[in-house]
Amino acid sequence: MPEWPEMEHYRQELNKRIQNRTISGITVNRPKSLNVPEEEFRAAVLGAVVERVDRRAKQLVFVLSGERYLLLHLMLGGMMVLGTEADKPDRTTQIELHFGETALYFIGLRLGYLHLYGKQGLEAELASLGPEPFDADLTAARFADMLKTGKGNLKTCLTDQHWLAGIGNCYSDEICFASGLLPSRRPAALDEHEAARLYTSMRSVLTEALRAGGYMEMPLYDGDERTGGFNELCRVYDRGDEPCVRCGNPIVFQTLSSRKCFFCGNCQT
Ligand SMILES: [Zn+2]
């Protein structure tokens, strides 16, 4: 499932390409991906201008003219392609937003959705999310305080969207590896140096992953060479049994609190 770097990458790319563009056509092949009847969606969205694309946690918010908002969650298997009819991949699309000759194609939107909200509805929908990793007031000191009351283990804390927004299975493992801490550690038991290392690792891993274009495999548009660059750079995620890049020991794959978890049992403590 795409996480902070993938969705932030999409946000930046989409703002470069569809900001201030008018939605000139809509195709709905899967009405279940919407939260309102198709006709209501069409009436609200057709002719609206995309003022900008925001992101909150793992979701994108298409801010439309007239205080209407489209909340996109790709969940597992969801993808986007932006391009002309010729660029459209040979896959079923669930929804298409057209901008003249170009369209944003939503693919694999089965668990994911594109929901329409007004201002209050959107705020209510996002209200329970935790802080963003790069919130200005999420200082190292505040992060350390959060860890003191964190429940479960580092894996469950880092992936709990109410505790911290935007991180999932891949980056929780990458962040723990970068900090040299086992994902099974109790958050409250970290000493101040370990808490500081986890904070620094969180920001550096996410920054590096965003710069590399995240791990989504399908290019967003024709000629896109950035999307998916982080696939090559993952140190532990999906690398079970491969040698650790730091110490050479095989990477361990385990289920931890019913989540896929990859780590080095030797150099993470
Ligand atoms: Zn190692």
Coordinates of C-alpha atoms and ligand atoms in Angstrom, one line a residue:
M1 CA 0.0 0.0 0.0
P2 CA 1.4 3.4 -0.9
E3 CA 2.7 5.4 2.1
W4 CA 3.9 8.9 2.8
P5 CA 6.7 9.0 0.1
E6 CA 4.5 7.5 -2.6
M7 CA 1.6 9.8 -2.0
E8 CA 3.7 12.9 -1.4
H9 CA 5.5 12.2 -4.7
Y10 CA 2.1 11.8 -6.4
R11 CA 0.9 15.1 -4.8
Q12 CA 3.9 17.0 -6.2
E13 CA 3.7 15.5 -9.6
L14 CA -0.1 16.1 -9.9
N15 CA 0.2 19.7 -8.8
K16 CA 2.7 20.2 -11.6
R17 CA 0.3 18.7 -14.1
I18 CA -3.3 19.2 -13.2
Q19 CA -3.4 22.3 -11.0
N20 CA -5.9 24.8 -12.3
R21 CA -7.1 22.4 -14.9
T22 CA -10.9 22.0 -15.4
I23 CA -12.5 18.5 -15.1
S24 CA -14.1 18.2 -18.5
G25 CA -15.3 14.6 -18.3
I26 CA -15.9 11.8 -15.8
T27 CA -16.1 8.1 -16.4
V28 CA -17.3 5.9 -13.5
N29 CA -16.9 2.2 -14.2
R30 CA -17.1 1.2 -10.5
P31 CA -19.8 3.3 -8.6
K32 CA -18.7 1.5 -5.4
S33 CA -15.5 3.4 -5.4
L34 CA -17.6 6.5 -4.7
N35 CA -19.4 7.5 -1.5
V36 CA -22.3 9.3 -3.3
P37 CA -24.6 8.3 -6.2
E38 CA -22.8 8.7 -9.5
E39 CA -25.2 11.5 -10.7
E40 CA -24.5 13.5 -7.5
F41 CA -20.7 13.0 -8.0
R42 CA -21.0 14.0 -11.7
A43 CA -23.0 17.1 -10.9
A44 CA -20.5 18.2 -8.2
V45 CA -17.3 17.4 -10.0
L46 CA -17.9 18.0 -13.7
G47 CA -16.7 21.5 -14.7
A48 CA -14.9 22.1 -11.4
V49 CA -11.3 23.3 -11.4
V50 CA -8.6 21.4 -9.5
E51 CA -7.3 24.3 -7.3
R52 CA -4.5 22.1 -5.9
V53 CA -3.8 18.6 -4.6
D54 CA -3.1 18.2 -0.9
R55 CA -2.1 15.2 1.1
R56 CA -3.0 14.0 4.5
A57 CA -1.5 10.7 5.8
K58 CA -1.7 8.2 2.9
Q59 CA -4.5 10.1 1.2
L60 CA -4.6 12.7 -1.4
V61 CA -7.2 15.5 -1.3
F62 CA -8.1 17.1 -4.7
V63 CA -9.2 20.6 -3.7
L64 CA -11.9 21.6 -6.2
S65 CA -13.4 25.0 -6.9
G66 CA -16.6 25.6 -4.9
E67 CA -15.3 24.1 -1.7
R68 CA -15.6 20.5 -2.9
Y69 CA -13.0 17.9 -2.1
L70 CA -12.1 14.5 -3.5
L71 CA -10.5 12.2 -1.0
L72 CA -8.4 9.5 -2.6
H73 CA -7.1 6.4 -0.8
L74 CA -5.4 4.0 -3.1
M75 CA -5.2 1.3 -0.4
L76 CA -3.8 -2.1 -1.5
G77 CA -3.5 -2.4 -5.3
G78 CA -4.6 1.1 -6.3
M79 CA -2.7 3.1 -8.9
M80 CA -2.9 6.2 -11.0
V81 CA -1.9 7.0 -14.6
L82 CA -2.0 10.4 -16.1
G83 CA -2.1 10.7 -19.9
T84 CA -3.9 10.5 -23.1
E85 CA -6.1 7.6 -24.3
A86 CA -2.9 6.1 -25.9
D87 CA -1.1 6.1 -22.5
K88 CA -3.9 4.4 -20.7
P89 CA -2.7 1.0 -19.5
D90 CA -4.4 -2.1 -20.7
R91 CA -6.3 -2.5 -17.4
T92 CA -9.8 -1.9 -16.2
T93 CA -10.2 1.6 -14.8
Q94 CA -12.6 2.2 -12.0
I95 CA -12.8 6.0 -12.4
E96 CA -11.4 8.5 -14.9
L97 CA -11.2 12.2 -14.5
H98 CA -10.7 13.9 -17.9
F99 CA -8.9 17.2 -18.5
G100 CA -9.4 17.7 -22.2
E101 CA -7.1 15.3 -24.0
T102 CA -5.5 14.1 -20.8
A103 CA -7.1 12.0 -18.2
L104 CA -6.2 10.7 -14.7
Y105 CA -7.0 7.0 -14.7
F106 CA -7.6 5.2 -11.5
I107 CA -6.7 1.5 -11.7
G108 CA -7.0 -1.3 -9.1
L109 CA -9.3 0.9 -7.0
R110 CA -11.1 -2.0 -5.3
L111 CA -10.3 -1.5 -1.6
G112 CA -9.4 2.1 -2.3
Y113 CA -11.9 4.9 -3.1
L114 CA -12.5 8.4 -4.4
H115 CA -14.9 10.1 -2.1
L116 CA -16.6 13.5 -2.4
Y117 CA -16.9 15.8 0.6
G118 CA -17.7 19.3 1.5
K119 CA -15.4 21.2 3.9
Q120 CA -16.9 19.9 7.1
G121 CA -17.3 16.4 5.9
L122 CA -13.6 16.3 4.9
E123 CA -12.5 17.7 8.2
A124 CA -14.5 15.1 10.1
E125 CA -13.0 12.3 7.9
L126 CA -9.5 13.4 8.7
A127 CA -10.0 14.5 12.3
S128 CA -8.7 11.3 14.0
L129 CA -5.3 11.2 12.2
G130 CA -2.1 11.7 14.1
P131 CA 0.6 14.3 13.3
E132 CA 2.4 14.3 10.0
P133 CA 6.1 13.2 10.1
F134 CA 7.2 16.6 9.0
D135 CA 4.8 18.7 11.0
A136 CA 6.8 21.7 12.3
D137 CA 5.6 21.1 15.8
L138 CA 6.5 17.4 15.7
T139 CA 9.9 18.1 17.3
A140 CA 12.3 15.4 18.5
A141 CA 11.2 16.2 22.1
R142 CA 7.5 15.8 21.2
F143 CA 8.2 12.6 19.4
A144 CA 10.1 11.3 22.4
D145 CA 7.1 12.2 24.6
M146 CA 4.8 10.3 22.2
L147 CA 7.0 7.2 22.4
K148 CA 6.6 7.3 26.2
T149 CA 2.9 6.7 25.9
G150 CA 3.1 4.5 22.8
K151 CA 1.3 1.2 23.0
G152 CA 2.5 -2.2 21.7
N153 CA 5.8 -2.1 19.9
L154 CA 7.6 0.2 17.4
K155 CA 6.0 -1.5 14.4
T156 CA 2.4 -1.0 15.7
C157 CA 3.1 2.6 16.8
L158 CA 4.7 3.7 13.6
T159 CA 1.9 2.2 11.5
D160 CA -0.9 3.4 13.7
Q161 CA -2.4 6.3 11.6
H162 CA -3.9 7.8 14.8
W163 CA -0.5 7.9 16.4
L164 CA 1.5 9.1 13.4
A165 CA 0.1 9.6 9.9
G166 CA 1.4 8.3 6.7
I167 CA 3.7 5.3 7.6
G168 CA 2.9 1.7 6.8
N169 CA 4.5 -1.7 6.6
C170 CA 7.4 -0.8 4.3
Y171 CA 8.7 2.5 5.9
S172 CA 8.2 1.3 9.5
D173 CA 10.7 -1.5 8.7
E174 CA 13.0 0.9 6.9
I175 CA 12.9 3.4 9.7
C176 CA 13.6 0.8 12.4
F177 CA 16.5 -0.6 10.3
A178 CA 18.0 2.9 9.8
S179 CA 17.8 3.6 13.5
G180 CA 19.3 0.2 14.4
L181 CA 16.3 -0.6 16.6
L182 CA 14.2 -3.8 16.5
P183 CA 10.6 -3.3 15.5
S184 CA 9.5 -5.4 18.4
R185 CA 11.0 -2.9 21.0
R186 CA 8.6 -1.3 23.5
P187 CA 8.3 2.4 22.6
A188 CA 8.3 3.5 26.2
A189 CA 11.5 1.6 26.9
L190 CA 13.7 3.5 24.5
D191 CA 16.3 5.7 26.0
E192 CA 16.7 9.3 24.9
H193 CA 19.4 8.5 22.4
E194 CA 17.4 5.7 20.8
A195 CA 14.3 7.9 20.6
A196 CA 16.4 10.7 19.0
R197 CA 17.8 8.2 16.5
L198 CA 14.3 6.9 15.6
Y199 CA 13.1 10.5 15.0
T200 CA 16.1 11.3 12.8
S201 CA 15.7 8.0 10.9
M202 CA 12.0 8.7 10.3
R203 CA 12.7 12.0 8.6
S204 CA 15.8 10.8 6.7
V205 CA 14.2 7.6 5.3
L206 CA 11.1 9.4 4.2
T207 CA 13.1 12.2 2.6
E208 CA 15.3 9.8 0.8
A209 CA 12.3 7.7 -0.4
L210 CA 10.4 10.8 -1.6
R211 CA 13.5 12.0 -3.5
A212 CA 13.7 8.6 -5.2
G213 CA 10.0 8.6 -6.2
G214 CA 8.7 6.1 -3.7
Y215 CA 8.2 2.4 -4.5
M216 CA 5.2 2.3 -6.7
E217 CA 6.1 0.3 -9.8
M218 CA 3.8 1.8 -12.5
P219 CA 5.0 5.1 -14.0
L220 CA 2.5 8.0 -13.4
Y221 CA 2.9 9.4 -16.9
D222 CA 4.7 8.7 -20.2
G223 CA 8.4 9.4 -19.7
D224 CA 8.2 9.3 -15.9
E225 CA 11.6 8.0 -14.8
R226 CA 11.3 8.9 -11.1
T227 CA 8.3 6.9 -9.8
G228 CA 9.4 3.7 -8.1
G229 CA 13.1 4.5 -7.7
F230 CA 13.0 3.6 -4.0
N231 CA 12.3 -0.1 -4.9
E232 CA 16.0 -0.6 -5.4
L233 CA 16.9 1.3 -2.2
C234 CA 14.8 -0.6 0.3
R235 CA 17.3 -2.1 2.8
V236 CA 15.0 -4.6 4.5
Y237 CA 11.5 -4.5 3.2
D238 CA 10.7 -7.6 1.1
R239 CA 14.3 -8.7 1.4
G240 CA 13.9 -11.8 3.7
D241 CA 17.0 -14.0 3.6
E242 CA 19.0 -11.5 1.6
P243 CA 22.3 -10.3 3.3
C244 CA 21.9 -7.2 5.5
V245 CA 23.6 -4.3 3.8
R246 CA 25.2 -3.3 7.1
C247 CA 26.4 -6.5 8.6
G248 CA 25.8 -9.3 6.1
N249 CA 23.5 -11.4 8.3
P250 CA 20.3 -12.7 6.6
I251 CA 17.3 -10.4 6.9
V252 CA 14.6 -11.9 9.0
F253 CA 11.0 -12.0 7.9
Q254 CA 8.5 -12.4 10.7
T255 CA 4.9 -11.6 11.4
L256 CA 4.7 -9.1 14.3
S257 CA 1.4 -8.0 15.7
S258 CA -0.2 -9.6 12.5
R259 CA 1.9 -7.4 10.3
K260 CA 4.7 -8.3 7.8
C261 CA 7.9 -7.4 9.3
F262 CA 11.5 -7.4 8.0
F263 CA 14.6 -6.7 10.1
C264 CA 18.2 -7.7 10.8
G265 CA 18.4 -9.7 14.0
N266 CA 22.1 -8.9 14.3
C267 CA 22.6 -5.2 13.9
Q268 CA 19.2 -4.0 15.1
T269 CA 18.9 -4.2 18.9
Ligands
ZN1 ZN 22.5 -6.2 9.9

